[in-house]
mmCIF file of N, CA and C and ligand atoms in Angstrom:
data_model
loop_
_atom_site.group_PDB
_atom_site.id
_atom_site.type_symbol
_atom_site.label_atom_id
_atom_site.label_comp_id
_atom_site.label_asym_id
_atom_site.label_seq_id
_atom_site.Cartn_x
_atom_site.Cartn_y
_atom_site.Cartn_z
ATOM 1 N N UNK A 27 72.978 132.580 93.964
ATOM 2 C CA UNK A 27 73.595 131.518 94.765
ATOM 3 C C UNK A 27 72.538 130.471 95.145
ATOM 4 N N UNK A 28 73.020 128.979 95.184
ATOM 5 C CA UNK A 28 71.984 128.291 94.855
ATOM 6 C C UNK A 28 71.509 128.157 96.812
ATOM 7 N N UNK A 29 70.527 127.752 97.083
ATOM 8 C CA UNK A 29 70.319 127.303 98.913
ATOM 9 C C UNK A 29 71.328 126.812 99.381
ATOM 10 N N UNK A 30 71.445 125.431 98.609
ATOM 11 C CA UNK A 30 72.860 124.609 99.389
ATOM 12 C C UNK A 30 73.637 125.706 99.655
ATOM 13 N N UNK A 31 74.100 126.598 98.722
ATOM 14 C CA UNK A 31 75.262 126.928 98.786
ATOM 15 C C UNK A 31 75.059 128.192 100.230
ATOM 16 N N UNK A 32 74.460 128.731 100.613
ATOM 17 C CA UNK A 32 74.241 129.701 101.517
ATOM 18 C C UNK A 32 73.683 128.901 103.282
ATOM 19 N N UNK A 33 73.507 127.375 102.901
ATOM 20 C CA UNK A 33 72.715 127.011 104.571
ATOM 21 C C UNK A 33 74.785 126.240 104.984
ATOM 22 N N UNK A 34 74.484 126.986 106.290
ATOM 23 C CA UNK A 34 75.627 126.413 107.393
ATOM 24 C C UNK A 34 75.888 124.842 107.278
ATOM 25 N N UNK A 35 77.420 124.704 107.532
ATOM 26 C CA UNK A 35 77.922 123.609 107.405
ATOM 27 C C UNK A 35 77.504 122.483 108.592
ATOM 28 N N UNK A 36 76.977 121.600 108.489
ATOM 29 C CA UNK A 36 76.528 120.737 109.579
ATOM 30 C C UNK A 36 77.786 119.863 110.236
ATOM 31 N N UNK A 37 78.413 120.698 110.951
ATOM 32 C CA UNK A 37 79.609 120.232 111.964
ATOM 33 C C UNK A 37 79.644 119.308 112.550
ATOM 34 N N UNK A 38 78.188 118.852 113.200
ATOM 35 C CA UNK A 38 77.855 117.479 113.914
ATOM 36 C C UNK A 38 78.204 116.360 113.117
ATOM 37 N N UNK A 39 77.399 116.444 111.459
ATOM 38 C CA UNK A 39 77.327 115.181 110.691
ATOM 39 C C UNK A 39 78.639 115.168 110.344
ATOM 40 N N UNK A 40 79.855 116.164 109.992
ATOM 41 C CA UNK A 40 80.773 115.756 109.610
ATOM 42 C C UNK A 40 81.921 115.446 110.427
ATOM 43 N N UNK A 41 81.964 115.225 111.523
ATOM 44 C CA UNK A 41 82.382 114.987 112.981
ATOM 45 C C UNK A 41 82.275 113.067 112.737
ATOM 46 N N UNK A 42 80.673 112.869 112.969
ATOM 47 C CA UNK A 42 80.447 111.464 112.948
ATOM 48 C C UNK A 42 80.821 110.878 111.673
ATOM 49 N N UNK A 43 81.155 111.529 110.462
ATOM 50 C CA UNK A 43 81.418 110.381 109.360
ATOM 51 C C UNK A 43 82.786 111.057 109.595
ATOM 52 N N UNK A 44 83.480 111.566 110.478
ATOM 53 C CA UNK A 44 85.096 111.211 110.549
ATOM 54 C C UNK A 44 85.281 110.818 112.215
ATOM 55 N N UNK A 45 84.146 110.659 112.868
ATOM 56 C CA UNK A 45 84.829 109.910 113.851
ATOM 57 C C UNK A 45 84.641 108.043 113.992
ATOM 58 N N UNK A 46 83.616 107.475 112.623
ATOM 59 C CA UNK A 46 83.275 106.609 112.197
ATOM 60 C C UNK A 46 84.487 105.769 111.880
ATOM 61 N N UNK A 47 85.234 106.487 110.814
ATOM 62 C CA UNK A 47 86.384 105.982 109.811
ATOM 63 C C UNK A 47 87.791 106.350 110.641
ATOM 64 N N UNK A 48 87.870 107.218 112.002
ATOM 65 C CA UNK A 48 89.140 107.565 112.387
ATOM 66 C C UNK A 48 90.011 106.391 112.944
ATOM 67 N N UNK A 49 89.688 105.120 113.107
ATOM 68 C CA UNK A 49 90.793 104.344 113.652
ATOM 69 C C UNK A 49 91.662 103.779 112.575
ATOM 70 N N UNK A 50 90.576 103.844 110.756
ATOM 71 C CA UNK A 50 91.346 103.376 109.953
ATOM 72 C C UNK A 50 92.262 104.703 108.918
ATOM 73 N N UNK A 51 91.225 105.474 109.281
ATOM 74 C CA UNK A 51 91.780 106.918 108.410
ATOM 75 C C UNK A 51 93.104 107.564 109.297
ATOM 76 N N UNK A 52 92.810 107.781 110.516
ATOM 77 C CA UNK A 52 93.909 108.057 111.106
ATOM 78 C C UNK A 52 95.376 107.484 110.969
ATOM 79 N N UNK A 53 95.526 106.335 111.398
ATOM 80 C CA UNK A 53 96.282 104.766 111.318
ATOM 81 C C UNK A 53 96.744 105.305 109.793
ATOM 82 N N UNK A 54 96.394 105.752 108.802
ATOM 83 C CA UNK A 54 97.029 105.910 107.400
ATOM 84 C C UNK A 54 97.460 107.148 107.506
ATOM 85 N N UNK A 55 96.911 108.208 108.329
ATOM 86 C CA UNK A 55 97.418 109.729 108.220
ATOM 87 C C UNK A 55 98.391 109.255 108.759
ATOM 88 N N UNK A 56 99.163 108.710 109.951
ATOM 89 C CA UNK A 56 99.861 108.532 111.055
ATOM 90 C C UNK A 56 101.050 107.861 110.054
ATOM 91 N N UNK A 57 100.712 107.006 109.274
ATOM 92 C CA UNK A 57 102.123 105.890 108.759
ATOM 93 C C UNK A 57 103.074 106.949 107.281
ATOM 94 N N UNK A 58 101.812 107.547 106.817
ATOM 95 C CA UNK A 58 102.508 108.289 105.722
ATOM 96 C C UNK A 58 103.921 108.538 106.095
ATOM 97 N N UNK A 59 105.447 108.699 105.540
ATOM 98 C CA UNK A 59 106.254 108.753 105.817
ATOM 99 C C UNK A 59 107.080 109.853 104.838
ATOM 100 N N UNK A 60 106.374 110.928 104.011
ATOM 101 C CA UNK A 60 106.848 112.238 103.647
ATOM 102 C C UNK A 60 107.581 111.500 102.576
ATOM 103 N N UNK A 61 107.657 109.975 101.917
ATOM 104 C CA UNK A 61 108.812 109.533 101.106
ATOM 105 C C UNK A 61 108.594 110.557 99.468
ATOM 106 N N UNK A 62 107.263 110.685 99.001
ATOM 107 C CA UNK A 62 107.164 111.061 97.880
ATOM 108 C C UNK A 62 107.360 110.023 96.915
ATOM 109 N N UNK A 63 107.378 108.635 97.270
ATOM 110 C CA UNK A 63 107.445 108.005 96.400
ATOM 111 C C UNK A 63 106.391 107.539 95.690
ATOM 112 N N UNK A 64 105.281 108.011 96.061
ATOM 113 C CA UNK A 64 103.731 107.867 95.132
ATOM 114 C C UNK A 64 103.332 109.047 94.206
ATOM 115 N N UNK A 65 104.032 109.877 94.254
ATOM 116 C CA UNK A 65 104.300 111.211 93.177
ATOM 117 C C UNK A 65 104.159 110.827 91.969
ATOM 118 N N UNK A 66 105.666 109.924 91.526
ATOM 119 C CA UNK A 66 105.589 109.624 90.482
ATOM 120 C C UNK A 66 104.941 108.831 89.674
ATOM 121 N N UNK A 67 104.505 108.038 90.565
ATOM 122 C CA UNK A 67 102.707 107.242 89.765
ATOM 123 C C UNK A 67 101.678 107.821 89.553
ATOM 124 N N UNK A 68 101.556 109.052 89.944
ATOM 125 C CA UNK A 68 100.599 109.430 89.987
ATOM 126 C C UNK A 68 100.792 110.432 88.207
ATOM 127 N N UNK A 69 100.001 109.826 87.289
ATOM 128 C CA UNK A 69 99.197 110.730 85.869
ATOM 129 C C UNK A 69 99.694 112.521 85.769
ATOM 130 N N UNK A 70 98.461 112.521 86.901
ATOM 131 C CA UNK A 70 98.637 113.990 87.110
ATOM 132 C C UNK A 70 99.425 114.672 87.764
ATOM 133 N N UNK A 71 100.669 114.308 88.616
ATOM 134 C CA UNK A 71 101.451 114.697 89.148
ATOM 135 C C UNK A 71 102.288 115.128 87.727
ATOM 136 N N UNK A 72 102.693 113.962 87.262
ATOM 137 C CA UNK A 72 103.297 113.829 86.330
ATOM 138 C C UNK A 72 103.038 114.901 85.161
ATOM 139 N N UNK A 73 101.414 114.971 84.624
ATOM 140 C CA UNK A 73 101.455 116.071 83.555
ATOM 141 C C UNK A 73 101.405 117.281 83.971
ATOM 142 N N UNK A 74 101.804 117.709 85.465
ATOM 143 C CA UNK A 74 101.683 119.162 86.024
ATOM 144 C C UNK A 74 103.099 119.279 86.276
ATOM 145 N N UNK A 75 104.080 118.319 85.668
ATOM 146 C CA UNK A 75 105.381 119.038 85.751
ATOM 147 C C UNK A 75 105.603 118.962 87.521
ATOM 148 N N UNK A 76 105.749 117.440 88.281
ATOM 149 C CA UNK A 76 106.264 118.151 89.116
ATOM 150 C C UNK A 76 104.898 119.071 90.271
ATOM 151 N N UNK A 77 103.994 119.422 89.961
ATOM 152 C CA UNK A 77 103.101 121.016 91.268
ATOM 153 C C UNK A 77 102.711 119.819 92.119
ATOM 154 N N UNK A 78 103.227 120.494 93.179
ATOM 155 C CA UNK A 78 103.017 119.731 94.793
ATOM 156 C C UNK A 78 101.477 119.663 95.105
ATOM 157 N N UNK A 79 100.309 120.252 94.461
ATOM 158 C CA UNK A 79 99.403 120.245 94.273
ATOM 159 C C UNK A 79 98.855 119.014 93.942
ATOM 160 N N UNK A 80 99.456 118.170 92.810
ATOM 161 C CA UNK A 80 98.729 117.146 92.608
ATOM 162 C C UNK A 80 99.742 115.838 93.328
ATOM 163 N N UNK A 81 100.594 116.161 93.992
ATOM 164 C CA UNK A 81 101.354 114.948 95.015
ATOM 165 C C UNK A 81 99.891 114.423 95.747
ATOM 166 N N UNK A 82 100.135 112.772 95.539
ATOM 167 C CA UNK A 82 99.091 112.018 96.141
ATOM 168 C C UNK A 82 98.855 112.263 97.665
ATOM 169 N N UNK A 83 99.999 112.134 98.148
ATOM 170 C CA UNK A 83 100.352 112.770 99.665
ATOM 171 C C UNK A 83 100.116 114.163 100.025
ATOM 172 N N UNK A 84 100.233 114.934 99.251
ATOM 173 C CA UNK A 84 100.137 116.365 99.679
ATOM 174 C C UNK A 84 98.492 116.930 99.551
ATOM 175 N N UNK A 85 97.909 115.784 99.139
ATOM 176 C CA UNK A 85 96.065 115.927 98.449
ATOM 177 C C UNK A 85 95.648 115.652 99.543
ATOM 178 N N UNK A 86 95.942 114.194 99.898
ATOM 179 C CA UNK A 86 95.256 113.710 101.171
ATOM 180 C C UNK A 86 95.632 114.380 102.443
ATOM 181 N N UNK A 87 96.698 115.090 102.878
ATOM 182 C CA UNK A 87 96.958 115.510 104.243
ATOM 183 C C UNK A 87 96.640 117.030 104.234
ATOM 184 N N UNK A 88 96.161 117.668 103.035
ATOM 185 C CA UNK A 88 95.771 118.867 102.702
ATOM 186 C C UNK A 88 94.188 118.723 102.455
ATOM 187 N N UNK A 89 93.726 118.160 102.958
ATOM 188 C CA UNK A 89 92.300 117.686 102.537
ATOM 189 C C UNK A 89 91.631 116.884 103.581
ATOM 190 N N UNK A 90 91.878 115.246 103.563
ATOM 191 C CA UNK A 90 91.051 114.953 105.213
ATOM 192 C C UNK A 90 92.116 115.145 106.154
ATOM 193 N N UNK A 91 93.743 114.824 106.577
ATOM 194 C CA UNK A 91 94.270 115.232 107.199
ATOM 195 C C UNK A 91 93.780 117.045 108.036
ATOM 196 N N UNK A 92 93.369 117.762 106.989
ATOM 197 C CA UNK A 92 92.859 119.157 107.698
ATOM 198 C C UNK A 92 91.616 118.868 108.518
ATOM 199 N N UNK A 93 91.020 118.253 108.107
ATOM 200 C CA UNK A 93 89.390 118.097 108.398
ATOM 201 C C UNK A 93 89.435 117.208 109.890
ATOM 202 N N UNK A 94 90.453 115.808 109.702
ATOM 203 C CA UNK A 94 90.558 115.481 110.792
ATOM 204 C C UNK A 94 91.302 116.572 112.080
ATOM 205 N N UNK A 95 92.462 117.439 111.671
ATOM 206 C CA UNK A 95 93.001 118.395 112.728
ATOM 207 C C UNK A 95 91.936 119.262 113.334
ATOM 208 N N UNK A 96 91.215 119.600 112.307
ATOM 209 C CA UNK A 96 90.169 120.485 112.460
ATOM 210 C C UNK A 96 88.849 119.643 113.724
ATOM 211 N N UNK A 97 88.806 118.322 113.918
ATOM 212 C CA UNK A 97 87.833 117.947 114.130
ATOM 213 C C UNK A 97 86.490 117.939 113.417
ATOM 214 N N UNK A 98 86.634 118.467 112.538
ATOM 215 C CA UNK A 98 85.444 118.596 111.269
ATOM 216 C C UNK A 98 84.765 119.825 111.657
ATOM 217 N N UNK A 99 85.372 120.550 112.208
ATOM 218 C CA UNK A 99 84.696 122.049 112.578
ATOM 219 C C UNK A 99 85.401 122.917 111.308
ATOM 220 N N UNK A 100 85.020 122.994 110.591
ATOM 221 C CA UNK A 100 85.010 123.825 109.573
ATOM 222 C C UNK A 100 83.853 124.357 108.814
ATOM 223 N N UNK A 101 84.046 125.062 108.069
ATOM 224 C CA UNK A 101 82.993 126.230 107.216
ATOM 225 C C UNK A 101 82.805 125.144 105.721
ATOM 226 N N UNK A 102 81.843 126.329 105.067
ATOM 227 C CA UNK A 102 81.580 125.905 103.769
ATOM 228 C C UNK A 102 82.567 126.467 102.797
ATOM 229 N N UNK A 103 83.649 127.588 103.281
ATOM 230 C CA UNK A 103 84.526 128.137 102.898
ATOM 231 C C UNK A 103 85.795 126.610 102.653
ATOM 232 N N UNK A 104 85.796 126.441 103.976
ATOM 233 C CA UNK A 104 87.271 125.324 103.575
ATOM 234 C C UNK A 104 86.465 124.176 102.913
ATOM 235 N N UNK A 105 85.247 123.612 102.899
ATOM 236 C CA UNK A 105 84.990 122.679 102.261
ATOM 237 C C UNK A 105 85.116 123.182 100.645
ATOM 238 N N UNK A 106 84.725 124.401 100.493
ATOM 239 C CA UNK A 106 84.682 124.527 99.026
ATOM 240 C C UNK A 106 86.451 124.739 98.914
ATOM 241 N N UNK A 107 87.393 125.009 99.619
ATOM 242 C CA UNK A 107 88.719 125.002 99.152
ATOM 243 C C UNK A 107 89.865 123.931 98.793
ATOM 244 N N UNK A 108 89.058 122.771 99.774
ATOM 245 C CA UNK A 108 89.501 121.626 99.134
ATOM 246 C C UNK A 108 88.981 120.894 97.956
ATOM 247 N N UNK A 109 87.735 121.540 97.210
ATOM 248 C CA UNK A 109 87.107 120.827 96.299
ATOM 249 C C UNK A 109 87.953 119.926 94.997
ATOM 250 N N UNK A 110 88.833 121.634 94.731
ATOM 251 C CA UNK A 110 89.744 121.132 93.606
ATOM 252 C C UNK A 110 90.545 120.051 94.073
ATOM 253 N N UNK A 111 90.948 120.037 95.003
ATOM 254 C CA UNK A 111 92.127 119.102 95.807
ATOM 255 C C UNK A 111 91.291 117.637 94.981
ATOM 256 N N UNK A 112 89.837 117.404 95.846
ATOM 257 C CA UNK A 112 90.029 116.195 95.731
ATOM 258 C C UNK A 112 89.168 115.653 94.938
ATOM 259 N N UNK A 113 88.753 116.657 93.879
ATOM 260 C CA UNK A 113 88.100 116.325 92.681
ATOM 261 C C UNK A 113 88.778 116.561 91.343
ATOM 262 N N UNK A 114 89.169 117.981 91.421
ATOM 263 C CA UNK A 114 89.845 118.498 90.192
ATOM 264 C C UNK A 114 91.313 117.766 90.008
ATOM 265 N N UNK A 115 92.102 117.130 91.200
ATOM 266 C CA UNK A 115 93.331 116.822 91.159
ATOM 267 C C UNK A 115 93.681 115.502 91.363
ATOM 268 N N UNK A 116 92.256 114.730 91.377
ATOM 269 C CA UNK A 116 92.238 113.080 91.680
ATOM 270 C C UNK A 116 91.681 112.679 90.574
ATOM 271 N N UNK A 117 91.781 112.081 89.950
ATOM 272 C CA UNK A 117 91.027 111.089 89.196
ATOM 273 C C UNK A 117 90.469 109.903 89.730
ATOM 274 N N UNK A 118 90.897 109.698 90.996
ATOM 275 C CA UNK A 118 90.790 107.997 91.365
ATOM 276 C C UNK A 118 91.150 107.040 90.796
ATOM 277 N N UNK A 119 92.117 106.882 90.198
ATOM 278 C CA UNK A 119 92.467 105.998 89.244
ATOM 279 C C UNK A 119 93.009 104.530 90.004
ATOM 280 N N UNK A 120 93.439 105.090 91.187
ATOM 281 C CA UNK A 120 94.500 103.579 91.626
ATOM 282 C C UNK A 120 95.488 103.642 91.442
ATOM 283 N N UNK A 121 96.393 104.795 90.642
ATOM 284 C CA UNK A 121 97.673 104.262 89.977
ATOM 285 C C UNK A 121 98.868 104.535 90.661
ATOM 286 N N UNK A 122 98.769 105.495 91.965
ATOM 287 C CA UNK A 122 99.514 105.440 92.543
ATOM 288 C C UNK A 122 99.719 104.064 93.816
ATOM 289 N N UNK A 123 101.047 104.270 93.491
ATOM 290 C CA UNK A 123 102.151 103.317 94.548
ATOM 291 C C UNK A 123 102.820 103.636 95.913
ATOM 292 N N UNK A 124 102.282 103.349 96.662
ATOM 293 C CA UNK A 124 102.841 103.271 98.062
ATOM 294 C C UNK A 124 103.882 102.618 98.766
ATOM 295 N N UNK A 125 104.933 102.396 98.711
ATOM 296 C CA UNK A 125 105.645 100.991 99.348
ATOM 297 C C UNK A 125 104.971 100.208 100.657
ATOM 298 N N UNK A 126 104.277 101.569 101.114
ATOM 299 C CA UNK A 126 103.908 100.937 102.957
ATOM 300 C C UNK A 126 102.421 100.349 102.827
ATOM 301 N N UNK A 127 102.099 100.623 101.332
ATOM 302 C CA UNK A 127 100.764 100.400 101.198
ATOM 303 C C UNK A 127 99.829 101.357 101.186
ATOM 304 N N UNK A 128 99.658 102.579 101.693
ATOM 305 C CA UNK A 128 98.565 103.594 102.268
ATOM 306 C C UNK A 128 98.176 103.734 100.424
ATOM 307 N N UNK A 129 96.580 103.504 100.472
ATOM 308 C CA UNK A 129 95.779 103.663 99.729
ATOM 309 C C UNK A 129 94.986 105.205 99.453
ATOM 310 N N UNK A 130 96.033 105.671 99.048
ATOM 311 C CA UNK A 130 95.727 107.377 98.574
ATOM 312 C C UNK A 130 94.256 107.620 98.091
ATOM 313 N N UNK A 131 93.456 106.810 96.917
ATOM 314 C CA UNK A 131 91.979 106.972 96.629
ATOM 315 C C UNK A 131 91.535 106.800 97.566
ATOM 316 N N UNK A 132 91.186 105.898 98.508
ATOM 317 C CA UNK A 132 90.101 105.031 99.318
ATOM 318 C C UNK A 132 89.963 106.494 100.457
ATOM 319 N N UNK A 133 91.151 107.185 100.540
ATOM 320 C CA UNK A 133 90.839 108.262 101.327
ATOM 321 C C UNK A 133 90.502 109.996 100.622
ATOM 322 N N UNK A 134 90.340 109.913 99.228
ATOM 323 C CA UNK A 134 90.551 110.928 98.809
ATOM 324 C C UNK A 134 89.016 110.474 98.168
ATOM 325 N N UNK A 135 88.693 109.671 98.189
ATOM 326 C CA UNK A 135 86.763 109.321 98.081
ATOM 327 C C UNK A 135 86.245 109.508 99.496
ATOM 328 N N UNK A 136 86.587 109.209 100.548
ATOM 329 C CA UNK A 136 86.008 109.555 101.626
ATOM 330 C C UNK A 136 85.902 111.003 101.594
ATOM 331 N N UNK A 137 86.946 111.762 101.558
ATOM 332 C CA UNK A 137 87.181 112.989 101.724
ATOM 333 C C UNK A 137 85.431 114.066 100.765
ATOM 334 N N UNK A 138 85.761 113.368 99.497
ATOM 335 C CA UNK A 138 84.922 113.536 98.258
ATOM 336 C C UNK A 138 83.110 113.074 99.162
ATOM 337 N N UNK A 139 83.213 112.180 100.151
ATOM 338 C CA UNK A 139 81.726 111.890 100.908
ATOM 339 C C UNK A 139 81.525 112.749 101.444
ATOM 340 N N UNK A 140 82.242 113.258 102.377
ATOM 341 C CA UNK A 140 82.183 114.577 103.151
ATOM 342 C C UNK A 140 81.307 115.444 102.605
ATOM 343 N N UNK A 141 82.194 116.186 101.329
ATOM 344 C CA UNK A 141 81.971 117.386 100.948
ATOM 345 C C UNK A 141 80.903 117.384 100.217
ATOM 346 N N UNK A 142 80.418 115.715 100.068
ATOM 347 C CA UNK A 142 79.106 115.820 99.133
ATOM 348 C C UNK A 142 77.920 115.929 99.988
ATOM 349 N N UNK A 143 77.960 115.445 101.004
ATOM 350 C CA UNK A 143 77.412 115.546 102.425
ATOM 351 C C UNK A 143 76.587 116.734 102.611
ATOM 352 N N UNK A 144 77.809 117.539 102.305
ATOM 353 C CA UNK A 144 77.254 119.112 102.352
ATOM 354 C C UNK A 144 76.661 119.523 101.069
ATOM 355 N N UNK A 145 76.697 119.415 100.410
ATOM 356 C CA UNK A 145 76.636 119.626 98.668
ATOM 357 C C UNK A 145 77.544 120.247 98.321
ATOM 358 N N UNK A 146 78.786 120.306 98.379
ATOM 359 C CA UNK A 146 80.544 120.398 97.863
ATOM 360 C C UNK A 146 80.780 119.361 96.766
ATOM 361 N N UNK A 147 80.629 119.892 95.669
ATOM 362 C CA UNK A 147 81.179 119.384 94.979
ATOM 363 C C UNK A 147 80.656 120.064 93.619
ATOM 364 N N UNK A 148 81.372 119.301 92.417
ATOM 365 C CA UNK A 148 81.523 119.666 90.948
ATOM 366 C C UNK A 148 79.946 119.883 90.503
ATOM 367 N N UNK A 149 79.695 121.342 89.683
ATOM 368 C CA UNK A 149 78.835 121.537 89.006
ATOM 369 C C UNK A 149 78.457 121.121 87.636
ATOM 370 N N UNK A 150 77.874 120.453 87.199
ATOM 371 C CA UNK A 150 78.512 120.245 85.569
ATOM 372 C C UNK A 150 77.876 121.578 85.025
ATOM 373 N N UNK A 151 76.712 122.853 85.911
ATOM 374 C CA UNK A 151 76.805 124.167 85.072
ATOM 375 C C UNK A 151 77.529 124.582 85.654
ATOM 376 N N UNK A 152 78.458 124.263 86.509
ATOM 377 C CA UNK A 152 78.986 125.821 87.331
ATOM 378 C C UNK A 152 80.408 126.193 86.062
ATOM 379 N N UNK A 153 80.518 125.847 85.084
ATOM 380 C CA UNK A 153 81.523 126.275 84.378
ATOM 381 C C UNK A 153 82.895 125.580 85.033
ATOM 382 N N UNK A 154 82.638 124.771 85.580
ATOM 383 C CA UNK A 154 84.526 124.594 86.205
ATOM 384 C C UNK A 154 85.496 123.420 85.420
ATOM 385 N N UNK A 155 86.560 123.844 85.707
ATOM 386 C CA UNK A 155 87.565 122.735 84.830
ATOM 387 C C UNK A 155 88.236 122.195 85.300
ATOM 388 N N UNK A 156 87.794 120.949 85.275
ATOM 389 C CA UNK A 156 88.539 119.690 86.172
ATOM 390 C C UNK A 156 89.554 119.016 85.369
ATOM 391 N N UNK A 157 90.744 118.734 85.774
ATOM 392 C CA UNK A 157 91.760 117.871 85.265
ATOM 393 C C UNK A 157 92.464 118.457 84.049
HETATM 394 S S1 SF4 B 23 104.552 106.848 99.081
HETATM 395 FE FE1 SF4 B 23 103.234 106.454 100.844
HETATM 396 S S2 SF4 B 23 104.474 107.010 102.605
HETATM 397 FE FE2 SF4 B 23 105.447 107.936 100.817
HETATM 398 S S3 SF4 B 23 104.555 110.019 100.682
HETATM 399 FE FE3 SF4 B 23 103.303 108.678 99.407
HETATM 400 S S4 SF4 B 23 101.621 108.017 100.751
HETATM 401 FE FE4 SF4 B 23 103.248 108.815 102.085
HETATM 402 S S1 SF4 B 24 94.208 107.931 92.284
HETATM 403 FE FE1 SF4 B 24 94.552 110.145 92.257
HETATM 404 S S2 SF4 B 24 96.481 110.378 93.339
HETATM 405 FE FE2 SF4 B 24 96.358 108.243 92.712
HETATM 406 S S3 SF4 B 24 97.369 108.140 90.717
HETATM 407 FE FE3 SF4 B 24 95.195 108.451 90.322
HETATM 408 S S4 SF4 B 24 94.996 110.670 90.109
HETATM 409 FE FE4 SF4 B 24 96.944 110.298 91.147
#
């Protein structure tokens, strides 16, 4: 197991880079409106048939939505559980559509700062398969 992966999650730093962004990150958790109508723009929603997994909406409120409930008091456990969320299941592409506007990447890259923060994120040895 590599160091990163065994030193404690620094709760403080990830507190301040979500209490930095919370008047605009929040303000977008808050308007989401459960429509599902950014599903279907979304690539990978689409080639997974449908898995609520890759819903643009269900990434982001399963991912910084937790982190913000959480206050950013979480482990290296939930950071590594959202990894796939918002690496393996985002591309960042842009291509999803919002009617209200809420910009699904711009928060699913923040999310992706976080966890890099900690060193969460994609190995290109760790063997893993993204997308
Ligand atoms: S289209 Fe917008 S409001 Fe509807 S679920 Fe997706 S992000 Fe939320
Ligand atoms: S940015 Fe992510 S959520 Fe939006 S369409 Fe691309 S893969 Fe889907």
């Amino acid at each position: 197991m590599a160091d990163q992966e065994k030193k404690p999650v620094d709760t403080a730093a990830i507190a301040g880079m979500l209490k930095k962004k919370e008047p605009e990150m929040k303000r977008i958790l808050n308007y989401c409106v459960h429509c599902s109508i950014c599903a279907e723009s979304c690539f990978l929603y689409m080639a997974h048939n449908g898995d609520p997994q890759y819903m643009p909406s269900f990434k982001v409120i399963n991912s910084l939505g937790k982190l913000y409930k959480k206050k950013g008091n979480v482990d290296r456990k939930f950071l590594e559980g959202i990894k796939g969320l918002v690496w393996g299941n985002c591309a960042l592409c842009h291509r999803c559509y919002c009617p209200i506007g809420i910009d699904i990447p711009r928060m699913i890259d923040f999310t992706r700062s976080i966890c890099r923060s900690e060193g969460v994120y994609p190995q290109q040895d760790g063997g893993e398969s993204w997308l």
